[in-house]
Amino acid sequence: MARHELSKSTFIRGIKCHKALYLNKHRKDLRDEISAQQQAIFTQGTNVGELACNLFPGGVDCTPDSFYDFEAAVEKTSQEIKKGTKIIYEAAFQFNGVLAALDILVKHDDGWRAYEVKSSTGVSETYELDATIQYYAITNSGIDLKDISIVHIDNTYVLDGELDVHQFFATVSVKERVLELLPGIPNQVAALKKVLKQDEVPEVEIGPHCNYPYGCDFTGHCWKHVPEYSVFDIKYARGLDWELYKQGILKTTDIPDDYELNERHAIQINGDKNGTSIINKKAINSFLSRIKYPIAHIDFETYMTAVPEYQGNRPYQFMCFQWSAHIQKSKNGEIVHKEYLAKEGTEPQEQFLITLIEACKDAKTILVYNKGFEGGRLNSLAEQFPKYASDIASVLSKFVDLMEPFQQKDYYLSSMRGSYSIKNVLPALVPSLSYKTLNIQEGGTASATFAALKHEKDADVVSQTRKDLLAYCEMDTWAMVKLLEELHI
């Protein structure tokens, strides 16, 4: 059997971008490094796929021994079908140089049905195209498919007792849409094969397709001509970035002075050009008048898993596992730090709540940075743990959002670059403080790190990782302390 030219994944990649398809074949060395968060997503997808096999237990796995030995998987699949095997995992088919591996192939009473498993909570256009190329390879290999479906996670499922995979997963037939897309597949396959045989890298300009409907792992290469800070850093650009790029404008400082901008964009761009600042003392003082001592600066960290780990939890539910609080009784008084970090592998949320409520009980003001997030988490916890609802309501009633004066542009420095994220505001106002000194420097890494910690066997690694998590969360609330000090100046 000749080696395949396209796989299901490279077909999807090529439909999105010919350049990405070519580079993936001929210049894999140019790929971006996989982040810890992205690797966690890949691992989660694999785990969900394995779990879905329990929908149809007792099947034969045709996964190849080597990742690159799919020809053997195609042959094994063919043999199992001839033997009368009715349930096949990772069934592989090849037609016209196109390889398609299917998560689950099942022979029901009325014939063969195909199931592709996704760790998402719905069906996307990409998944429909994915299913179409599978249908193309499978049916042209002699299998009469009665149906093809996407199996995805039902995010309304609540874990109650043992995990019920039949309730956890939702199965949606996409055959109707597949049959609509199918006539275009042969020409698309032929076009992509030609791309792979070119002598030169296809000329494809960067565009919204680089990040939609999902990101590309050649962005670092294709975007290397874009400055570190560019028009693509304009906040809430709503197409302005691409409009400027098409005119050859990459830097915000090169935007003509008479270019029509809305007020928010003008503040950022004028700041970039002229270093102008906004300090609205009246608005800032009005904000500060709402803060009553004692105050508690608090910050939460959360993680999510596709498969709920604890009773009463849903798929992809935010799980609060850590908080930090800097507590100050008076404006110039002593600052006391308190913190909580759940034990890895244990239900974190109830103890999170108990300790947080206790830490905040004497505060008259509870400062957060982005109360929509912290408030949302506490409201969810009140639903899950109703016995703490009144205490949670008390905490919420004291919330003041420290992000507000920066979000409203009442305090704006050009070095914030249009952002009111604490990661941009802190170095602008307090350059002596930096997350770059920490081993964990942002929330996504903190989430992925804690979620993976329960699998770590090395006690020294666990100990150091917990120290890193605590240091990161503490920096968030210490940053709030210092930002409040700056607002008082």
CSV table of N, CA and C in Angstrom, one decimal, residues 75-218:
chain,number,residue,atom,x,y,z
A,75,GLU,N,-4.6,-1.9,7.3
A,75,GLU,CA,-4.7,-3.4,7.0
A,75,GLU,C,-5.4,-4.1,8.2
A,76,LYS,N,-5.1,-3.7,9.4
A,76,LYS,CA,-5.7,-4.4,10.6
A,76,LYS,C,-7.2,-4.1,10.6
A,77,THR,N,-7.6,-2.9,10.3
A,77,THR,CA,-9.0,-2.6,10.2
A,77,THR,C,-9.7,-3.4,9.2
A,78,SER,N,-9.1,-3.6,8.0
A,78,SER,CA,-9.7,-4.4,7.0
A,78,SER,C,-9.9,-5.9,7.4
A,79,GLN,N,-8.9,-6.4,8.1
A,79,GLN,CA,-8.9,-7.7,8.6
A,79,GLN,C,-10.0,-7.9,9.6
A,80,GLU,N,-10.2,-7.0,10.5
A,80,GLU,CA,-11.2,-7.1,11.6
A,80,GLU,C,-12.6,-7.0,11.0
A,81,ILE,N,-12.8,-6.2,9.9
A,81,ILE,CA,-14.1,-6.2,9.3
A,81,ILE,C,-14.4,-7.5,8.6
A,82,LYS,N,-13.4,-8.1,8.0
A,82,LYS,CA,-13.6,-9.4,7.3
A,82,LYS,C,-13.9,-10.5,8.3
A,83,LYS,N,-13.3,-10.4,9.5
A,83,LYS,CA,-13.5,-11.3,10.6
A,83,LYS,C,-14.9,-11.2,11.2
A,84,GLY,N,-15.6,-10.1,11.0
A,84,GLY,CA,-16.9,-9.9,11.5
A,84,GLY,C,-16.9,-9.1,12.8
A,85,THR,N,-15.8,-8.5,13.1
A,85,THR,CA,-15.7,-7.6,14.3
A,85,THR,C,-16.7,-6.5,14.2
A,86,LYS,N,-17.5,-6.3,15.2
A,86,LYS,CA,-18.6,-5.3,15.1
A,86,LYS,C,-18.3,-3.9,15.7
A,87,ILE,N,-17.2,-3.9,16.6
A,87,ILE,CA,-16.9,-2.6,17.2
A,87,ILE,C,-15.4,-2.4,17.0
A,88,ILE,N,-15.0,-1.4,16.4
A,88,ILE,CA,-13.6,-1.1,16.1
A,88,ILE,C,-13.2,0.3,16.6
A,89,TYR,N,-12.2,0.4,17.4
A,89,TYR,CA,-11.6,1.7,17.8
A,89,TYR,C,-10.5,2.1,16.9
A,90,GLU,N,-10.4,3.4,16.6
A,90,GLU,CA,-9.3,3.9,15.7
A,90,GLU,C,-9.3,3.1,14.4
A,91,ALA,N,-10.5,2.9,13.8
A,91,ALA,CA,-10.5,2.2,12.5
A,91,ALA,C,-9.9,3.2,11.5
A,92,ALA,N,-9.0,2.6,10.6
A,92,ALA,CA,-8.3,3.4,9.7
A,92,ALA,C,-8.6,3.0,8.2
A,93,PHE,N,-8.8,4.0,7.4
A,93,PHE,CA,-9.1,3.8,6.0
A,93,PHE,C,-8.3,4.7,5.1
A,94,GLN,N,-8.0,4.2,3.9
A,94,GLN,CA,-7.2,5.0,3.0
A,94,GLN,C,-7.8,4.9,1.6
A,95,PHE,N,-8.1,6.0,0.9
A,95,PHE,CA,-8.6,6.1,-0.4
A,95,PHE,C,-8.0,7.3,-1.1
A,96,ASN,N,-7.6,7.1,-2.4
A,96,ASN,CA,-7.1,8.2,-3.2
A,96,ASN,C,-6.0,9.0,-2.5
A,97,GLY,N,-5.2,8.3,-1.7
A,97,GLY,CA,-4.1,9.0,-1.0
A,97,GLY,C,-4.5,9.7,0.3
A,98,VAL,N,-5.8,9.5,0.7
A,98,VAL,CA,-6.3,10.2,1.9
A,98,VAL,C,-6.5,9.2,3.0
A,99,LEU,N,-5.8,9.4,4.1
A,99,LEU,CA,-6.0,8.5,5.3
A,99,LEU,C,-7.0,9.1,6.3
A,100,ALA,N,-7.9,8.3,6.8
A,100,ALA,CA,-8.8,8.8,7.8
A,100,ALA,C,-8.9,7.7,8.9
A,101,ALA,N,-8.6,8.2,10.1
A,101,ALA,CA,-8.8,7.3,11.3
A,101,ALA,C,-10.0,7.7,12.0
A,102,LEU,N,-10.9,6.8,12.3
A,102,LEU,CA,-12.1,7.1,13.0
A,102,LEU,C,-12.1,6.6,14.4
A,103,ASP,N,-12.6,7.4,15.3
A,103,ASP,CA,-12.6,7.0,16.7
A,103,ASP,C,-13.3,5.7,17.0
A,104,ILE,N,-14.5,5.6,16.5
A,104,ILE,CA,-15.3,4.3,16.8
A,104,ILE,C,-16.1,4.0,15.5
A,105,LEU,N,-16.0,2.7,15.1
A,105,LEU,CA,-16.8,2.2,14.0
A,105,LEU,C,-17.7,1.0,14.6
A,106,VAL,N,-19.0,1.1,14.4
A,106,VAL,CA,-19.8,0.1,15.0
A,106,VAL,C,-20.8,-0.5,14.0
A,107,LYS,N,-20.9,-1.8,14.0
A,107,LYS,CA,-21.9,-2.4,13.1
A,107,LYS,C,-23.2,-2.7,13.9
A,108,HIS,N,-24.2,-1.9,13.6
A,108,HIS,CA,-25.5,-2.0,14.3
A,108,HIS,C,-26.3,-3.0,13.4
A,109,ASP,N,-27.5,-3.3,13.9
A,109,ASP,CA,-28.4,-4.2,13.2
A,109,ASP,C,-28.7,-3.8,11.7
A,110,ASP,N,-28.7,-2.4,11.5
A,110,ASP,CA,-29.0,-1.9,10.2
A,110,ASP,C,-27.8,-1.6,9.3
A,111,GLY,N,-26.6,-1.8,9.9
A,111,GLY,CA,-25.3,-1.6,9.2
A,111,GLY,C,-24.3,-0.8,10.0
A,112,TRP,N,-23.3,-0.3,9.3
A,112,TRP,CA,-22.2,0.4,9.9
A,112,TRP,C,-22.5,1.8,10.2
A,113,ARG,N,-22.1,2.3,11.4
A,113,ARG,CA,-22.2,3.7,11.8
A,113,ARG,C,-20.9,4.1,12.3
A,114,ALA,N,-20.6,5.4,12.0
A,114,ALA,CA,-19.3,6.0,12.4
A,114,ALA,C,-19.5,7.0,13.5
A,115,TYR,N,-18.6,7.0,14.4
A,115,TYR,CA,-18.6,8.0,15.5
A,115,TYR,C,-17.3,8.6,15.7
A,116,GLU,N,-17.3,10.0,15.6
A,116,GLU,CA,-16.0,10.7,15.9
A,116,GLU,C,-16.2,11.5,17.2
A,117,VAL,N,-15.3,11.3,18.1
A,117,VAL,CA,-15.4,11.9,19.4
A,117,VAL,C,-14.6,13.2,19.5
A,118,LYS,N,-15.3,14.2,20.1
A,118,LYS,CA,-14.7,15.5,20.3
A,118,LYS,C,-14.8,15.9,21.8
A,119,SER,N,-13.8,16.6,22.3
A,119,SER,CA,-13.8,17.0,23.7
A,119,SER,C,-14.5,18.3,23.9
A,120,SER,N,-15.1,18.8,22.9
A,120,SER,CA,-15.9,20.1,23.0
A,120,SER,C,-17.3,19.8,23.5
A,121,THR,N,-18.1,20.9,23.5
A,121,THR,CA,-19.5,20.7,24.0
A,121,THR,C,-20.5,21.0,22.9
A,122,GLY,N,-20.1,20.9,21.7
A,122,GLY,CA,-21.0,21.1,20.5
A,122,GLY,C,-20.3,20.7,19.2
A,123,VAL,N,-21.1,20.9,18.1
A,123,VAL,CA,-20.6,20.6,16.8
A,123,VAL,C,-20.3,21.8,16.0
A,124,SER,N,-19.1,21.9,15.5
A,124,SER,CA,-18.6,23.1,14.7
A,124,SER,C,-18.6,22.8,13.3
A,125,GLU,N,-18.4,23.8,12.4
A,125,GLU,CA,-18.3,23.6,11.0
A,125,GLU,C,-17.0,22.8,10.7
A,126,THR,N,-16.0,23.0,11.5
A,126,THR,CA,-14.7,22.2,11.3
A,126,THR,C,-15.0,20.8,11.5
A,127,TYR,N,-15.8,20.4,12.6
A,127,TYR,CA,-16.1,19.0,12.8
A,127,TYR,C,-16.9,18.4,11.7
A,128,GLU,N,-17.8,19.2,11.1
A,128,GLU,CA,-18.6,18.7,10.0
A,128,GLU,C,-17.7,18.4,8.8
A,129,LEU,N,-16.7,19.3,8.5
A,129,LEU,CA,-15.8,19.0,7.4
A,129,LEU,C,-14.9,17.8,7.7
A,130,ASP,N,-14.5,17.7,9.0
A,130,ASP,CA,-13.7,16.6,9.5
A,130,ASP,C,-14.5,15.3,9.2
A,131,ALA,N,-15.7,15.3,9.6
A,131,ALA,CA,-16.5,14.1,9.3
A,131,ALA,C,-16.7,13.8,7.9
A,132,THR,N,-16.7,14.8,7.0
A,132,THR,CA,-16.9,14.6,5.6
A,132,THR,C,-15.7,13.9,5.0
A,133,ILE,N,-14.5,14.3,5.3
A,133,ILE,CA,-13.4,13.6,4.8
A,133,ILE,C,-13.3,12.2,5.3
A,134,GLN,N,-13.7,11.9,6.5
A,134,GLN,CA,-13.8,10.6,7.0
A,134,GLN,C,-14.8,9.7,6.2
A,135,TYR,N,-16.0,10.3,6.0
A,135,TYR,CA,-17.0,9.6,5.2
A,135,TYR,C,-16.5,9.3,3.8
A,136,TYR,N,-15.8,10.2,3.2
A,136,TYR,CA,-15.2,10.1,1.9
A,136,TYR,C,-14.3,8.9,1.8
A,137,ALA,N,-13.4,8.8,2.8
A,137,ALA,CA,-12.4,7.7,2.8
A,137,ALA,C,-13.0,6.4,3.1
A,138,ILE,N,-14.0,6.4,4.1
A,138,ILE,CA,-14.6,5.1,4.6
A,138,ILE,C,-15.5,4.5,3.5
A,139,THR,N,-16.4,5.3,2.9
A,139,THR,CA,-17.4,4.8,2.0
A,139,THR,C,-16.7,4.4,0.7
A,140,ASN,N,-15.6,5.1,0.3
A,140,ASN,CA,-14.9,4.7,-0.9
A,140,ASN,C,-14.0,3.5,-0.7
A,141,SER,N,-13.9,3.1,0.6
A,141,SER,CA,-13.1,1.9,0.9
A,141,SER,C,-14.1,0.7,0.9
A,142,GLY,N,-15.3,0.9,0.6
A,142,GLY,CA,-16.3,-0.2,0.5
A,142,GLY,C,-17.2,-0.4,1.6
A,143,ILE,N,-17.2,0.5,2.6
A,143,ILE,CA,-18.1,0.4,3.8
A,143,ILE,C,-19.3,1.3,3.5
A,144,ASP,N,-20.5,0.6,3.6
A,144,ASP,CA,-21.7,1.4,3.4
A,144,ASP,C,-22.2,1.9,4.8
A,145,LEU,N,-21.8,3.2,5.0
A,145,LEU,CA,-22.1,3.8,6.3
A,145,LEU,C,-23.6,4.3,6.3
A,146,LYS,N,-24.3,3.8,7.3
A,146,LYS,CA,-25.7,4.2,7.5
A,146,LYS,C,-25.8,5.6,8.1
A,147,ASP,N,-24.8,5.9,8.9
A,147,ASP,CA,-24.8,7.2,9.5
A,147,ASP,C,-23.4,7.6,10.0
A,148,ILE,N,-23.1,8.9,10.2
A,148,ILE,CA,-21.9,9.3,10.8
A,148,ILE,C,-22.2,10.4,11.8
A,149,SER,N,-21.7,10.3,13.0
A,149,SER,CA,-22.1,11.2,14.1
A,149,SER,C,-20.9,11.8,14.8
A,150,ILE,N,-21.1,13.0,15.4
A,150,ILE,CA,-20.1,13.6,16.3
A,150,ILE,C,-20.6,13.3,17.7
A,151,VAL,N,-19.7,12.7,18.5
A,151,VAL,CA,-19.9,12.5,19.9
A,151,VAL,C,-19.2,13.6,20.7
A,152,HIS,N,-20.0,14.4,21.4
A,152,HIS,CA,-19.4,15.5,22.1
A,152,HIS,C,-19.9,15.5,23.6
A,153,ILE,N,-19.3,16.3,24.4
A,153,ILE,CA,-19.6,16.4,25.8
A,153,ILE,C,-20.9,17.2,26.0
A,154,ASP,N,-21.8,16.7,26.9
A,154,ASP,CA,-23.0,17.4,27.2
A,154,ASP,C,-22.7,18.2,28.5
A,155,ASN,N,-22.6,19.5,28.3
A,155,ASN,CA,-22.1,20.3,29.5
A,155,ASN,C,-23.2,20.6,30.5
A,156,THR,N,-24.4,20.0,30.3
A,156,THR,CA,-25.4,20.1,31.4
A,156,THR,C,-25.3,18.9,32.3
A,157,TYR,N,-24.5,17.9,32.0
A,157,TYR,CA,-24.4,16.7,32.8
A,157,TYR,C,-23.8,17.1,34.2
A,158,VAL,N,-24.3,16.5,35.2
A,158,VAL,CA,-23.8,16.7,36.6
A,158,VAL,C,-23.5,15.4,37.2
A,159,LEU,N,-22.2,15.3,37.7
A,159,LEU,CA,-21.8,14.0,38.2
A,159,LEU,C,-22.5,13.7,39.5
A,160,ASP,N,-23.2,12.5,39.5
A,160,ASP,CA,-24.0,12.0,40.6
A,160,ASP,C,-23.7,10.5,40.7
A,161,GLY,N,-22.8,10.1,41.6
A,161,GLY,CA,-22.4,8.7,41.7
A,161,GLY,C,-21.4,8.4,40.6
A,162,GLU,N,-21.4,7.2,40.1
A,162,GLU,CA,-20.4,6.9,39.0
A,162,GLU,C,-20.7,7.6,37.7
A,163,LEU,N,-19.7,7.9,37.0
A,163,LEU,CA,-19.8,8.6,35.7
A,163,LEU,C,-20.6,7.8,34.8
A,164,ASP,N,-21.7,8.3,34.2
A,164,ASP,CA,-22.5,7.7,33.2
A,164,ASP,C,-22.2,8.2,31.9
A,165,VAL,N,-21.4,7.4,31.1
A,165,VAL,CA,-21.0,7.9,29.8
A,165,VAL,C,-22.1,8.2,28.8
A,166,HIS,N,-23.2,7.5,29.0
A,166,HIS,CA,-24.4,7.7,28.1
A,166,HIS,C,-25.0,9.0,28.4
A,167,GLN,N,-24.9,9.5,29.6
A,167,GLN,CA,-25.4,10.9,29.9
A,167,GLN,C,-24.4,11.9,29.7
A,168,PHE,N,-23.1,11.6,29.9
A,168,PHE,CA,-22.0,12.5,29.8
A,168,PHE,C,-21.8,12.9,28.3
A,169,PHE,N,-22.0,12.0,27.4
A,169,PHE,CA,-21.8,12.3,26.0
A,169,PHE,C,-23.1,12.5,25.3
A,170,ALA,N,-23.1,13.4,24.3
A,170,ALA,CA,-24.3,13.6,23.4
A,170,ALA,C,-23.8,13.2,22.0
A,171,THR,N,-24.7,12.5,21.3
A,171,THR,CA,-24.4,12.0,19.9
A,171,THR,C,-25.2,12.7,18.9
A,172,VAL,N,-24.6,13.4,18.0
A,172,VAL,CA,-25.3,14.2,17.0
A,172,VAL,C,-25.0,13.7,15.6
A,173,SER,N,-26.0,13.2,14.8
A,173,SER,CA,-25.8,12.8,13.4
A,173,SER,C,-25.4,14.0,12.6
A,174,VAL,N,-24.4,13.9,11.8
A,174,VAL,CA,-24.0,15.0,10.9
A,174,VAL,C,-24.1,14.5,9.4
A,175,LYS,N,-24.7,13.4,9.2
A,175,LYS,CA,-24.7,12.8,7.8
A,175,LYS,C,-25.3,13.8,6.8
A,176,GLU,N,-26.4,14.4,7.2
A,176,GLU,CA,-27.1,15.3,6.2
A,176,GLU,C,-26.1,16.4,5.7
A,177,ARG,N,-25.4,17.0,6.7
A,177,ARG,CA,-24.4,18.1,6.3
A,177,ARG,C,-23.3,17.5,5.6
A,178,VAL,N,-22.8,16.3,6.0
A,178,VAL,CA,-21.7,15.6,5.3
A,178,VAL,C,-22.1,15.4,3.8
A,179,LEU,N,-23.3,15.0,3.5
A,179,LEU,CA,-23.7,14.7,2.1
A,179,LEU,C,-23.7,16.0,1.3
A,180,GLU,N,-24.0,17.1,2.0
A,180,GLU,CA,-23.9,18.4,1.3
A,180,GLU,C,-22.5,18.8,0.9
A,181,LEU,N,-21.6,18.5,1.8
A,181,LEU,CA,-20.2,18.9,1.6
A,181,LEU,C,-19.4,17.9,0.7
A,182,LEU,N,-19.9,16.7,0.6
A,182,LEU,CA,-19.2,15.6,0.0
A,182,LEU,C,-18.8,15.9,-1.5
A,183,PRO,N,-19.7,16.4,-2.3
A,183,PRO,CA,-19.3,16.6,-3.7
A,183,PRO,C,-18.1,17.5,-3.9
A,184,GLY,N,-17.8,18.4,-3.0
A,184,GLY,CA,-16.6,19.2,-3.2
A,184,GLY,C,-15.3,18.6,-2.8
A,185,ILE,N,-15.4,17.4,-2.1
A,185,ILE,CA,-14.1,16.8,-1.6
A,185,ILE,C,-13.1,16.4,-2.6
A,186,PRO,N,-13.5,15.7,-3.7
A,186,PRO,CA,-12.5,15.3,-4.7
A,186,PRO,C,-11.7,16.4,-5.2
A,187,ASN,N,-12.3,17.5,-5.6
A,187,ASN,CA,-11.5,18.7,-6.1
A,187,ASN,C,-10.6,19.3,-5.0
A,188,GLN,N,-11.1,19.3,-3.8
A,188,GLN,CA,-10.3,19.9,-2.7
A,188,GLN,C,-9.1,19.0,-2.4
A,189,VAL,N,-9.3,17.7,-2.5
A,189,VAL,CA,-8.2,16.7,-2.3
A,189,VAL,C,-7.1,16.9,-3.4
A,190,ALA,N,-7.6,17.0,-4.6
A,190,ALA,CA,-6.7,17.2,-5.8
A,190,ALA,C,-5.9,18.5,-5.6
A,191,ALA,N,-6.6,19.5,-5.2
A,191,ALA,CA,-5.9,20.8,-5.1
A,191,ALA,C,-4.8,20.8,-4.0
A,192,LEU,N,-5.1,20.1,-2.9
A,192,LEU,CA,-4.2,20.1,-1.8
A,192,LEU,C,-3.0,19.2,-2.1
A,193,LYS,N,-3.2,18.1,-2.9
A,193,LYS,CA,-2.1,17.3,-3.3
A,193,LYS,C,-1.1,18.1,-4.1
A,194,LYS,N,-1.6,19.0,-5.0
A,194,LYS,CA,-0.8,19.8,-5.8
A,194,LYS,C,0.0,20.8,-5.0
A,195,VAL,N,-0.6,21.3,-3.9
A,195,VAL,CA,0.1,22.2,-3.0
A,195,VAL,C,1.4,21.5,-2.4
A,196,LEU,N,1.2,20.2,-2.0
A,196,LEU,CA,2.2,19.5,-1.4
A,196,LEU,C,3.4,19.2,-2.3
A,197,LYS,N,3.1,19.2,-3.6
A,197,LYS,CA,4.1,18.9,-4.6
A,197,LYS,C,4.8,20.1,-5.2
A,198,GLN,N,4.4,21.3,-4.7
A,198,GLN,CA,5.1,22.5,-5.2
A,198,GLN,C,6.5,22.5,-4.8
A,199,ASP,N,7.3,23.3,-5.5
A,199,ASP,CA,8.8,23.4,-5.2
A,199,ASP,C,9.0,24.6,-4.2
A,200,GLU,N,8.0,25.5,-4.1
A,200,GLU,CA,8.2,26.7,-3.3
A,200,GLU,C,7.0,26.7,-2.3
A,201,VAL,N,7.3,27.4,-1.2
A,201,VAL,CA,6.2,27.6,-0.2
A,201,VAL,C,5.1,28.5,-0.8
A,202,PRO,N,3.9,28.1,-0.7
A,202,PRO,CA,2.8,28.9,-1.2
A,202,PRO,C,2.8,30.3,-0.6
A,203,GLU,N,2.5,31.3,-1.4
A,203,GLU,CA,2.4,32.7,-0.9
A,203,GLU,C,1.0,32.9,-0.4
A,204,VAL,N,0.9,32.9,0.9
A,204,VAL,CA,-0.4,33.2,1.6
A,204,VAL,C,-0.1,34.3,2.6
A,205,GLU,N,-0.8,35.4,2.4
A,205,GLU,CA,-0.7,36.5,3.4
A,205,GLU,C,-1.4,36.1,4.7
A,206,ILE,N,-0.8,36.7,5.8
A,206,ILE,CA,-1.5,36.5,7.1
A,206,ILE,C,-2.9,37.1,7.0
A,207,GLY,N,-3.8,36.6,7.8
A,207,GLY,CA,-5.1,37.1,7.9
A,207,GLY,C,-5.9,36.6,9.0
A,208,PRO,N,-7.2,36.9,9.1
A,208,PRO,CA,-8.0,36.4,10.3
A,208,PRO,C,-8.0,34.8,10.3
A,209,HIS,N,-7.7,34.2,9.2
A,209,HIS,CA,-7.7,32.7,9.2
A,209,HIS,C,-6.6,32.2,10.0
A,210,CYS,N,-5.6,33.0,10.4
A,210,CYS,CA,-4.5,32.5,11.2
A,210,CYS,C,-5.0,32.1,12.6
A,211,ASN,N,-6.0,32.7,13.0
A,211,ASN,CA,-6.5,32.4,14.4
A,211,ASN,C,-8.0,31.9,14.4
A,212,TYR,N,-8.6,31.8,13.3
A,212,TYR,CA,-10.0,31.4,13.2
A,212,TYR,C,-10.1,30.3,12.2
A,213,PRO,N,-10.9,29.2,12.5
A,213,PRO,CA,-11.6,29.0,13.7
A,213,PRO,C,-10.8,28.5,14.9
A,214,TYR,N,-9.5,28.3,14.6
A,214,TYR,CA,-8.6,27.9,15.7
A,214,TYR,C,-7.2,28.4,15.3
A,215,GLY,N,-6.3,28.5,16.3
A,215,GLY,CA,-5.0,29.0,16.0
A,215,GLY,C,-4.1,28.1,15.2
A,216,CYS,N,-3.0,28.6,14.6
A,216,CYS,CA,-2.1,27.9,13.8
A,216,CYS,C,-0.8,27.8,14.5
A,217,ASP,N,-0.1,26.6,14.3
A,217,ASP,CA,1.2,26.4,15.0
A,217,ASP,C,2.4,26.9,14.1
A,218,PHE,N,2.1,27.6,13.1
A,218,PHE,CA,3.2,28.3,12.3
A,218,PHE,C,3.1,29.8,12.4
